[in-house]
mmCIF file of C-alpha atoms in Angstrom:
data_model
loop_
_atom_site.group_PDB
_atom_site.id
_atom_site.type_symbol
_atom_site.label_atom_id
_atom_site.label_comp_id
_atom_site.label_asym_id
_atom_site.label_seq_id
_atom_site.Cartn_x
_atom_site.Cartn_y
_atom_site.Cartn_z
ATOM 1 C CA MET X 19 105.718 -23.874 49.786
ATOM 2 C CA ALA X 20 102.482 -22.756 48.171
ATOM 3 C CA GLN X 21 101.455 -23.699 44.665
ATOM 4 C CA ALA X 22 99.462 -21.382 42.413
ATOM 5 C CA LYS X 23 97.222 -22.257 39.509
ATOM 6 C CA THR X 24 97.479 -19.615 36.783
ATOM 7 C CA TRP X 25 95.812 -18.997 33.445
ATOM 8 C CA ILE X 26 98.217 -17.634 30.863
ATOM 9 C CA LEU X 27 97.640 -16.043 27.479
ATOM 10 C CA LYS X 28 99.061 -18.816 25.309
ATOM 11 C CA LYS X 29 98.295 -17.009 22.054
ATOM 12 C CA HIS X 30 97.123 -13.466 21.333
ATOM 13 C CA PHE X 31 93.447 -13.358 20.444
ATOM 14 C CA GLU X 32 92.554 -13.169 16.771
ATOM 15 C CA GLY X 33 88.923 -12.131 16.649
ATOM 16 C CA PHE X 34 86.825 -13.681 19.396
ATOM 17 C CA PRO X 35 88.862 -15.557 22.072
ATOM 18 C CA LYS X 36 89.079 -19.362 21.883
ATOM 19 C CA ASP X 37 89.799 -22.031 24.501
ATOM 20 C CA SER X 38 93.109 -22.750 22.771
ATOM 21 C CA ASP X 39 94.264 -19.166 23.439
ATOM 22 C CA PHE X 40 94.547 -19.997 27.162
ATOM 23 C CA GLU X 41 96.668 -22.448 29.117
ATOM 24 C CA LEU X 42 96.363 -23.537 32.750
ATOM 25 C CA LYS X 43 99.732 -23.778 34.494
ATOM 26 C CA LEU X 44 101.045 -24.558 37.970
ATOM 27 C CA GLU X 45 103.568 -22.249 39.614
ATOM 28 C CA GLN X 46 105.624 -22.904 42.736
ATOM 29 C CA LEU X 47 105.684 -19.870 45.024
ATOM 30 C CA SER X 48 108.467 -18.946 47.417
ATOM 31 C CA GLU X 49 107.734 -18.090 51.030
ATOM 32 C CA PRO X 50 106.857 -14.391 51.486
ATOM 33 C CA LYS X 51 109.913 -12.304 52.378
ATOM 34 C CA ASP X 52 110.020 -9.272 54.650
ATOM 35 C CA GLY X 53 107.345 -6.842 53.475
ATOM 36 C CA GLU X 54 105.525 -9.494 51.455
ATOM 37 C CA VAL X 55 102.249 -11.376 51.858
ATOM 38 C CA LEU X 56 100.764 -14.585 50.482
ATOM 39 C CA LEU X 57 97.285 -14.198 49.028
ATOM 40 C CA GLU X 58 94.555 -16.718 48.341
ATOM 41 C CA ALA X 59 91.986 -15.712 45.707
ATOM 42 C CA LEU X 60 88.303 -15.829 46.670
ATOM 43 C CA PHE X 61 86.604 -14.072 43.741
ATOM 44 C CA LEU X 62 88.053 -13.144 40.363
ATOM 45 C CA SER X 63 86.657 -10.541 38.011
ATOM 46 C CA VAL X 64 86.130 -10.942 34.271
ATOM 47 C CA ASP X 65 85.646 -7.640 32.462
ATOM 48 C CA PRO X 66 85.377 -6.402 28.868
ATOM 49 C CA TYR X 67 88.547 -4.281 29.153
ATOM 50 C CA MET X 68 90.647 -7.446 29.361
ATOM 51 C CA ARG X 69 90.042 -8.122 25.667
ATOM 52 C CA PRO X 70 91.589 -4.898 24.215
ATOM 53 C CA TYR X 71 94.175 -4.500 26.985
ATOM 54 C CA SER X 72 95.512 -7.992 26.332
ATOM 55 C CA SER X 73 96.582 -6.810 22.870
ATOM 56 C CA VAL X 74 98.481 -3.756 24.056
ATOM 57 C CA SER X 75 99.844 -4.663 27.485
ATOM 58 C CA MET X 76 100.473 -8.415 27.411
ATOM 59 C CA GLN X 77 102.929 -10.790 25.812
ATOM 60 C CA GLU X 78 102.159 -14.393 24.944
ATOM 61 C CA GLY X 79 102.976 -16.463 28.027
ATOM 62 C CA ASP X 80 101.905 -13.751 30.514
ATOM 63 C CA VAL X 81 99.346 -14.445 33.227
ATOM 64 C CA MET X 82 95.997 -13.003 32.125
ATOM 65 C CA ILE X 83 95.406 -9.556 33.551
ATOM 66 C CA GLY X 84 92.662 -8.843 36.056
ATOM 67 C CA THR X 85 91.635 -8.116 39.611
ATOM 68 C CA GLN X 86 90.489 -10.355 42.420
ATOM 69 C CA VAL X 87 89.255 -10.290 45.985
ATOM 70 C CA ALA X 88 91.836 -12.197 48.007
ATOM 71 C CA LYS X 89 92.524 -13.133 51.616
ATOM 72 C CA VAL X 90 95.920 -12.682 53.230
ATOM 73 C CA ILE X 91 96.956 -16.123 54.505
ATOM 74 C CA LYS X 92 100.599 -15.330 55.408
ATOM 75 C CA SER X 93 102.012 -11.907 56.122
ATOM 76 C CA ASN X 94 105.328 -10.206 56.702
ATOM 77 C CA ASN X 95 103.772 -6.810 56.029
ATOM 78 C CA PRO X 96 102.058 -5.018 58.935
ATOM 79 C CA SER X 97 99.816 -3.082 56.532
ATOM 80 C CA PHE X 98 98.160 -6.355 55.471
ATOM 81 C CA PRO X 99 97.740 -8.669 58.485
ATOM 82 C CA VAL X 100 96.720 -12.306 58.158
ATOM 83 C CA GLY X 101 92.958 -12.605 57.654
ATOM 84 C CA CYS X 102 92.401 -9.227 56.025
ATOM 85 C CA HIS X 103 90.846 -8.961 52.576
ATOM 86 C CA VAL X 104 92.240 -7.005 49.644
ATOM 87 C CA VAL X 105 91.533 -6.168 46.028
ATOM 88 C CA ALA X 106 94.600 -7.407 44.184
ATOM 89 C CA GLN X 107 95.785 -6.516 40.678
ATOM 90 C CA CYS X 108 97.475 -9.848 40.158
ATOM 91 C CA GLY X 109 95.593 -11.463 37.309
ATOM 92 C CA TRP X 110 94.128 -14.916 36.844
ATOM 93 C CA ARG X 111 95.845 -16.869 39.629
ATOM 94 C CA THR X 112 94.740 -18.695 42.771
ATOM 95 C CA HIS X 113 97.675 -17.662 44.968
ATOM 96 C CA THR X 114 100.100 -14.752 44.806
ATOM 97 C CA VAL X 115 103.117 -13.467 46.716
ATOM 98 C CA SER X 116 102.863 -9.657 46.754
ATOM 99 C CA ASP X 117 104.886 -6.806 48.199
ATOM 100 C CA GLY X 118 101.653 -4.867 48.718
ATOM 101 C CA SER X 119 102.161 -2.351 45.913
ATOM 102 C CA ASP X 120 99.368 -3.908 43.843
ATOM 103 C CA LEU X 121 96.934 -4.289 46.749
ATOM 104 C CA THR X 122 94.077 -2.169 48.056
ATOM 105 C CA LYS X 123 92.798 -3.143 51.474
ATOM 106 C CA ILE X 124 89.037 -3.511 51.595
ATOM 107 C CA LEU X 125 87.496 -0.894 53.876
ATOM 108 C CA ASP X 126 87.752 -1.812 57.559
ATOM 109 C CA ASP X 127 84.095 -0.884 58.032
ATOM 110 C CA TRP X 128 82.883 -2.906 55.031
ATOM 111 C CA PRO X 129 79.289 -3.864 55.939
ATOM 112 C CA GLN X 130 78.828 -7.508 56.893
ATOM 113 C CA ASP X 131 75.642 -7.753 54.816
ATOM 114 C CA VAL X 132 77.433 -6.712 51.597
ATOM 115 C CA PRO X 133 79.206 -9.627 49.851
ATOM 116 C CA LEU X 134 82.962 -9.172 49.482
ATOM 117 C CA SER X 135 82.624 -10.042 45.780
ATOM 118 C CA HIS X 136 81.051 -6.607 45.271
ATOM 119 C CA ALA X 137 84.533 -5.133 45.833
ATOM 120 C CA VAL X 138 85.305 -6.061 42.202
ATOM 121 C CA GLY X 139 81.790 -5.133 41.072
ATOM 122 C CA ALA X 140 79.290 -2.457 42.011
ATOM 123 C CA MET X 141 81.423 -1.437 45.012
ATOM 124 C CA GLY X 142 84.660 -1.559 43.024
ATOM 125 C CA MET X 143 86.053 -0.607 39.636
ATOM 126 C CA PRO X 144 82.790 -1.015 37.638
ATOM 127 C CA GLY X 145 80.722 0.954 40.140
ATOM 128 C CA LEU X 146 83.302 3.721 40.428
ATOM 129 C CA THR X 147 83.498 3.861 36.630
ATOM 130 C CA ALA X 148 79.753 4.450 36.513
ATOM 131 C CA LEU X 149 79.904 7.124 39.211
ATOM 132 C CA TYR X 150 82.806 9.080 37.730
ATOM 133 C CA GLY X 151 81.446 8.825 34.190
ATOM 134 C CA LEU X 152 78.276 10.543 35.352
ATOM 135 C CA GLU X 153 79.616 12.998 37.913
ATOM 136 C CA GLU X 154 83.012 13.940 36.493
ATOM 137 C CA VAL X 155 82.593 13.509 32.731
ATOM 138 C CA CYS X 156 78.886 14.092 32.080
ATOM 139 C CA THR X 157 78.401 16.411 35.083
ATOM 140 C CA ILE X 158 74.841 15.127 35.022
ATOM 141 C CA LYS X 159 72.077 17.231 36.585
ATOM 142 C CA SER X 160 68.612 16.558 37.929
ATOM 143 C CA GLY X 161 65.966 16.679 35.236
ATOM 144 C CA GLU X 162 68.278 15.599 32.423
ATOM 145 C CA THR X 163 67.838 12.516 30.244
ATOM 146 C CA LEU X 164 70.529 9.824 30.147
ATOM 147 C CA LEU X 165 71.011 7.088 27.552
ATOM 148 C CA VAL X 166 72.968 3.989 28.640
ATOM 149 C CA ASN X 167 73.831 1.062 26.385
ATOM 150 C CA ALA X 168 74.959 -2.358 27.627
ATOM 151 C CA ALA X 169 72.711 -1.173 30.430
ATOM 152 C CA ALA X 170 72.302 -4.542 32.169
ATOM 153 C CA GLY X 171 76.048 -5.009 32.561
ATOM 154 C CA ALA X 172 78.261 -4.326 35.557
ATOM 155 C CA VAL X 173 78.826 -0.649 34.717
ATOM 156 C CA GLY X 174 75.646 0.268 32.853
ATOM 157 C CA SER X 175 73.263 -1.061 35.501
ATOM 158 C CA VAL X 176 74.947 1.036 38.193
ATOM 159 C CA ALA X 177 75.136 4.133 35.979
ATOM 160 C CA GLY X 178 71.401 4.008 35.339
ATOM 161 C CA GLN X 179 70.561 3.653 39.019
ATOM 162 C CA ILE X 180 72.839 6.511 40.063
ATOM 163 C CA ALA X 181 71.264 8.753 37.429
ATOM 164 C CA LYS X 182 67.825 7.911 38.841
ATOM 165 C CA LEU X 183 69.079 8.792 42.336
ATOM 166 C CA LYS X 184 70.087 12.165 40.923
ATOM 167 C CA GLY X 185 66.607 12.848 39.537
ATOM 168 C CA CYS X 186 67.197 12.007 35.879
ATOM 169 C CA LYS X 187 65.168 10.210 33.239
ATOM 170 C CA VAL X 188 67.060 7.064 32.202
ATOM 171 C CA VAL X 189 66.773 5.093 28.974
ATOM 172 C CA GLY X 190 68.578 1.765 28.751
ATOM 173 C CA SER X 191 69.417 -0.540 25.864
ATOM 174 C CA ALA X 192 70.217 -4.231 26.402
ATOM 175 C CA GLY X 193 70.484 -7.417 24.362
ATOM 176 C CA SER X 194 67.743 -9.702 25.718
ATOM 177 C CA ASP X 195 64.191 -9.485 27.019
ATOM 178 C CA ASN X 196 65.357 -10.783 30.421
ATOM 179 C CA LYS X 197 67.841 -7.937 30.616
ATOM 180 C CA VAL X 198 65.160 -5.417 29.683
ATOM 181 C CA ALA X 199 62.942 -6.788 32.468
ATOM 182 C CA TYR X 200 65.852 -6.384 34.896
ATOM 183 C CA LEU X 201 66.310 -2.745 33.877
ATOM 184 C CA LYS X 202 62.632 -2.137 34.587
ATOM 185 C CA GLU X 203 63.104 -3.701 38.034
ATOM 186 C CA LEU X 204 65.947 -1.258 38.671
ATOM 187 C CA GLY X 205 63.710 1.713 37.859
ATOM 188 C CA PHE X 206 64.842 2.644 34.353
ATOM 189 C CA ASP X 207 62.151 4.826 32.789
ATOM 190 C CA GLU X 208 62.479 3.215 29.362
ATOM 191 C CA ALA X 209 64.300 0.072 28.247
ATOM 192 C CA PHE X 210 64.394 -1.890 25.001
ATOM 193 C CA ASN X 211 66.059 -4.902 23.385
ATOM 194 C CA TYR X 212 68.255 -3.484 20.644
ATOM 195 C CA LYS X 213 68.404 -6.896 18.946
ATOM 196 C CA THR X 214 64.646 -7.121 18.350
ATOM 197 C CA VAL X 215 63.476 -3.542 17.746
ATOM 198 C CA PRO X 216 62.673 -2.936 14.050
ATOM 199 C CA SER X 217 64.663 0.309 14.080
ATOM 200 C CA LEU X 218 67.210 1.461 16.667
ATOM 201 C CA GLU X 219 66.717 5.053 15.566
ATOM 202 C CA GLU X 220 62.956 4.853 16.088
ATOM 203 C CA ALA X 221 63.379 3.049 19.445
ATOM 204 C CA LEU X 222 65.628 5.855 20.706
ATOM 205 C CA LYS X 223 63.238 8.535 19.450
ATOM 206 C CA LYS X 224 60.239 6.808 21.028
ATOM 207 C CA ALA X 225 62.015 6.450 24.370
ATOM 208 C CA SER X 226 62.951 10.143 24.466
ATOM 209 C CA PRO X 227 61.425 12.229 21.663
ATOM 210 C CA GLU X 228 63.159 15.367 22.939
ATOM 211 C CA GLY X 229 66.605 13.757 22.687
ATOM 212 C CA TYR X 230 69.345 13.052 25.221
ATOM 213 C CA ASP X 231 71.411 15.325 27.459
ATOM 214 C CA CYS X 232 73.929 12.637 28.408
ATOM 215 C CA TYR X 233 75.034 9.370 26.859
ATOM 216 C CA PHE X 234 77.010 6.733 28.772
ATOM 217 C CA GLU X 235 78.773 4.849 25.998
ATOM 218 C CA ASN X 236 79.787 1.228 26.532
ATOM 219 C CA VAL X 237 79.338 -0.213 23.041
ATOM 220 C CA GLY X 238 80.534 1.993 20.164
ATOM 221 C CA GLY X 239 80.086 0.975 16.541
ATOM 222 C CA PRO X 240 76.729 1.287 14.750
ATOM 223 C CA PHE X 241 74.833 1.978 18.000
ATOM 224 C CA SER X 242 76.912 5.089 18.577
ATOM 225 C CA SER X 243 76.396 6.234 14.990
ATOM 226 C CA VAL X 244 72.624 6.152 15.530
ATOM 227 C CA ALA X 245 72.617 7.598 19.043
ATOM 228 C CA ILE X 246 74.880 10.632 18.651
ATOM 229 C CA PRO X 247 72.592 12.432 16.156
ATOM 230 C CA GLN X 248 69.876 12.311 18.845
ATOM 231 C CA MET X 249 71.879 14.249 21.415
ATOM 232 C CA LYS X 250 70.534 17.619 22.527
ATOM 233 C CA SER X 251 72.588 20.756 22.048
ATOM 234 C CA PHE X 252 75.492 20.852 24.510
ATOM 235 C CA GLY X 253 75.040 17.134 25.213
ATOM 236 C CA ARG X 254 77.815 15.217 26.967
ATOM 237 C CA ILE X 255 79.046 11.748 26.041
ATOM 238 C CA ALA X 256 81.134 9.681 28.468
ATOM 239 C CA VAL X 257 83.032 7.059 26.476
ATOM 240 C CA CYS X 258 83.607 4.176 28.869
ATOM 241 C CA GLY X 259 83.901 1.280 26.438
ATOM 242 C CA GLY X 260 83.406 -0.016 22.921
ATOM 243 C CA ILE X 261 82.616 -3.710 23.316
ATOM 244 C CA SER X 262 81.213 -3.970 19.782
ATOM 245 C CA LEU X 263 84.745 -3.250 18.480
ATOM 246 C CA TYR X 264 86.923 -5.419 20.704
ATOM 247 C CA ASN X 265 86.888 -8.600 18.650
ATOM 248 C CA ASP X 266 87.127 -7.039 15.187
ATOM 249 C CA THR X 267 89.867 -8.331 12.924
ATOM 250 C CA THR X 268 89.159 -5.517 10.436
ATOM 251 C CA PRO X 269 88.538 -2.040 11.947
ATOM 252 C CA GLN X 270 85.009 -0.687 11.506
ATOM 253 C CA THR X 271 84.548 2.523 9.552
ATOM 254 C CA GLY X 272 82.011 5.382 9.585
ATOM 255 C CA PRO X 273 79.514 6.899 9.401
ATOM 256 C CA TYR X 274 81.292 9.849 10.920
ATOM 257 C CA ILE X 275 79.949 12.108 13.654
ATOM 258 C CA HIS X 276 81.830 15.366 13.155
ATOM 259 C CA MET X 277 78.943 17.465 11.810
ATOM 260 C CA HIS X 278 76.641 16.360 14.645
ATOM 261 C CA MET X 279 79.388 17.209 17.132
ATOM 262 C CA ILE X 280 79.811 20.674 15.626
ATOM 263 C CA PHE X 281 76.188 21.696 15.065
ATOM 264 C CA ASN X 282 75.006 20.413 18.470
ATOM 265 C CA GLN X 283 78.179 21.566 20.250
ATOM 266 C CA LEU X 284 78.631 18.163 21.871
ATOM 267 C CA LYS X 285 81.314 17.150 24.349
ATOM 268 C CA MET X 286 82.653 13.599 23.972
ATOM 269 C CA GLU X 287 85.303 12.373 26.402
ATOM 270 C CA GLY X 288 86.990 9.045 26.941
ATOM 271 C CA PHE X 289 87.967 8.236 30.505
ATOM 272 C CA LEU X 290 89.509 5.740 32.913
ATOM 273 C CA MET X 291 88.279 5.676 36.497
ATOM 274 C CA THR X 292 91.858 5.735 37.799
ATOM 275 C CA ARG X 293 91.949 9.479 37.054
ATOM 276 C CA TRP X 294 89.900 10.042 40.216
ATOM 277 C CA ALA X 295 91.528 7.379 42.415
ATOM 278 C CA HIS X 296 92.046 10.005 45.136
ATOM 279 C CA LYS X 297 88.245 10.081 45.563
ATOM 280 C CA ASN X 298 87.730 6.327 45.775
ATOM 281 C CA GLU X 299 87.376 5.943 49.534
ATOM 282 C CA GLU X 300 84.776 8.712 49.852
ATOM 283 C CA SER X 301 82.981 7.502 46.722
ATOM 284 C CA LEU X 302 82.805 3.903 47.922
ATOM 285 C CA LYS X 303 81.380 4.990 51.274
ATOM 286 C CA ARG X 304 78.657 6.948 49.466
ATOM 287 C CA MET X 305 77.818 3.980 47.267
ATOM 288 C CA LEU X 306 77.827 1.507 50.161
ATOM 289 C CA THR X 307 75.354 3.783 51.933
ATOM 290 C CA TRP X 308 73.077 3.788 48.877
ATOM 291 C CA MET X 309 73.266 -0.002 48.749
ATOM 292 C CA GLN X 310 72.433 -0.423 52.420
ATOM 293 C CA GLU X 311 69.513 1.985 52.024
ATOM 294 C CA GLY X 312 68.184 -0.150 49.171
ATOM 295 C CA LYS X 313 68.712 2.605 46.606
ATOM 296 C CA LEU X 314 71.407 0.761 44.676
ATOM 297 C CA LYS X 315 70.946 -2.871 43.699
ATOM 298 C CA CYS X 316 73.348 -5.163 41.926
ATOM 299 C CA LYS X 317 73.131 -8.618 40.473
ATOM 300 C CA GLU X 318 76.018 -11.032 40.020
ATOM 301 C CA HIS X 319 76.525 -13.713 37.392
ATOM 302 C CA VAL X 320 78.658 -16.239 39.276
ATOM 303 C CA THR X 321 80.728 -18.984 37.658
ATOM 304 C CA VAL X 322 82.133 -21.506 40.141
ATOM 305 C CA GLY X 323 85.633 -22.895 39.715
ATOM 306 C CA PHE X 324 88.964 -21.355 38.762
ATOM 307 C CA GLU X 325 89.216 -23.860 35.912
ATOM 308 C CA ASN X 326 86.257 -22.058 34.294
ATOM 309 C CA MET X 327 87.931 -18.630 33.994
ATOM 310 C CA PRO X 328 88.179 -18.688 30.165
ATOM 311 C CA ALA X 329 84.562 -19.833 29.790
ATOM 312 C CA ALA X 330 83.376 -17.079 32.144
ATOM 313 C CA PHE X 331 85.418 -14.487 30.234
ATOM 314 C CA MET X 332 84.115 -15.548 26.841
ATOM 315 C CA GLY X 333 80.550 -15.796 28.134
ATOM 316 C CA MET X 334 80.769 -12.245 29.459
ATOM 317 C CA LEU X 335 81.993 -10.991 26.067
ATOM 318 C CA GLN X 336 78.972 -12.685 24.475
ATOM 319 C CA GLY X 337 76.605 -10.970 26.898
ATOM 320 C CA GLU X 338 75.583 -14.021 28.942
ATOM 321 C CA ASN X 339 75.693 -12.111 32.216
ATOM 322 C CA ILE X 340 73.168 -9.836 33.851
ATOM 323 C CA GLY X 341 75.096 -7.572 36.208
ATOM 324 C CA LYS X 342 78.666 -8.325 37.217
ATOM 325 C CA ALA X 343 80.394 -11.451 35.941
ATOM 326 C CA ILE X 344 82.656 -13.031 38.564
ATOM 327 C CA VAL X 345 84.319 -16.381 39.206
ATOM 328 C CA LYS X 346 84.162 -17.922 42.673
ATOM 329 C CA VAL X 347 87.239 -20.035 43.377
#
């Protein structure tokens, strides 16, 4: 009988998460029944969405939500033979018995030179989020100018590179000089440290005096209030995240953007990448090709040890990572 280590949400977060909000537990697993498989986690993802989603979709005592790359170590399901690798929606746990409904098999022709951990990173949910935000929401075109904030993160770094592949000018904002240097390595046309510039408004104007056609929004809050007035007429804003809001105990207020939206006839749309799940296989093959051709690069911030899941999660929320934050079991 297998034993699983799990991290549970002991107490709902109040403000920024604390170590005491989590609890490590052991769980005895039954043998997989007909149609079921036993999974062993290899890489677990920590992502910003876990912070707001924990408030609306979890109860105290639940296993923390999240995805992982796992290996099938026992199988009574012919769709998932022993030895195959899957992306599993089973949360923060080392082992899981699954009926397969929460599993996505990693592509059979996954390139051997691409780490499997990328299946929860640039070649997984974050990468697809970047792609669909640009292609489906912004409908970005060659020659346009894109603004990306949190640009050195898992989603922003991919969004900027895809926009460059499509012939766009890309401006990125990040929170450290090391992150800015990384954006320059990736080919961003302009990049700045929003924490050290004297004026965010002037930094945005200097980076693109003519304004912005598209804005890939990961941050929200005051950054958004400064950026939206600099959109060009008929600009498009893809609202992917709002990490500056996630740990607030008192909701932020204004300034309000309605007049800028009206006068510049802007389109602002929130989205979840699951809307285009039917395109995932084709999209991943395109992105894997870009990666193998050297046109799409990704960096990982790896924390070793399942016992360090909470620390990795909190570090990611504080911006410690460049690229995708993952935990290697």
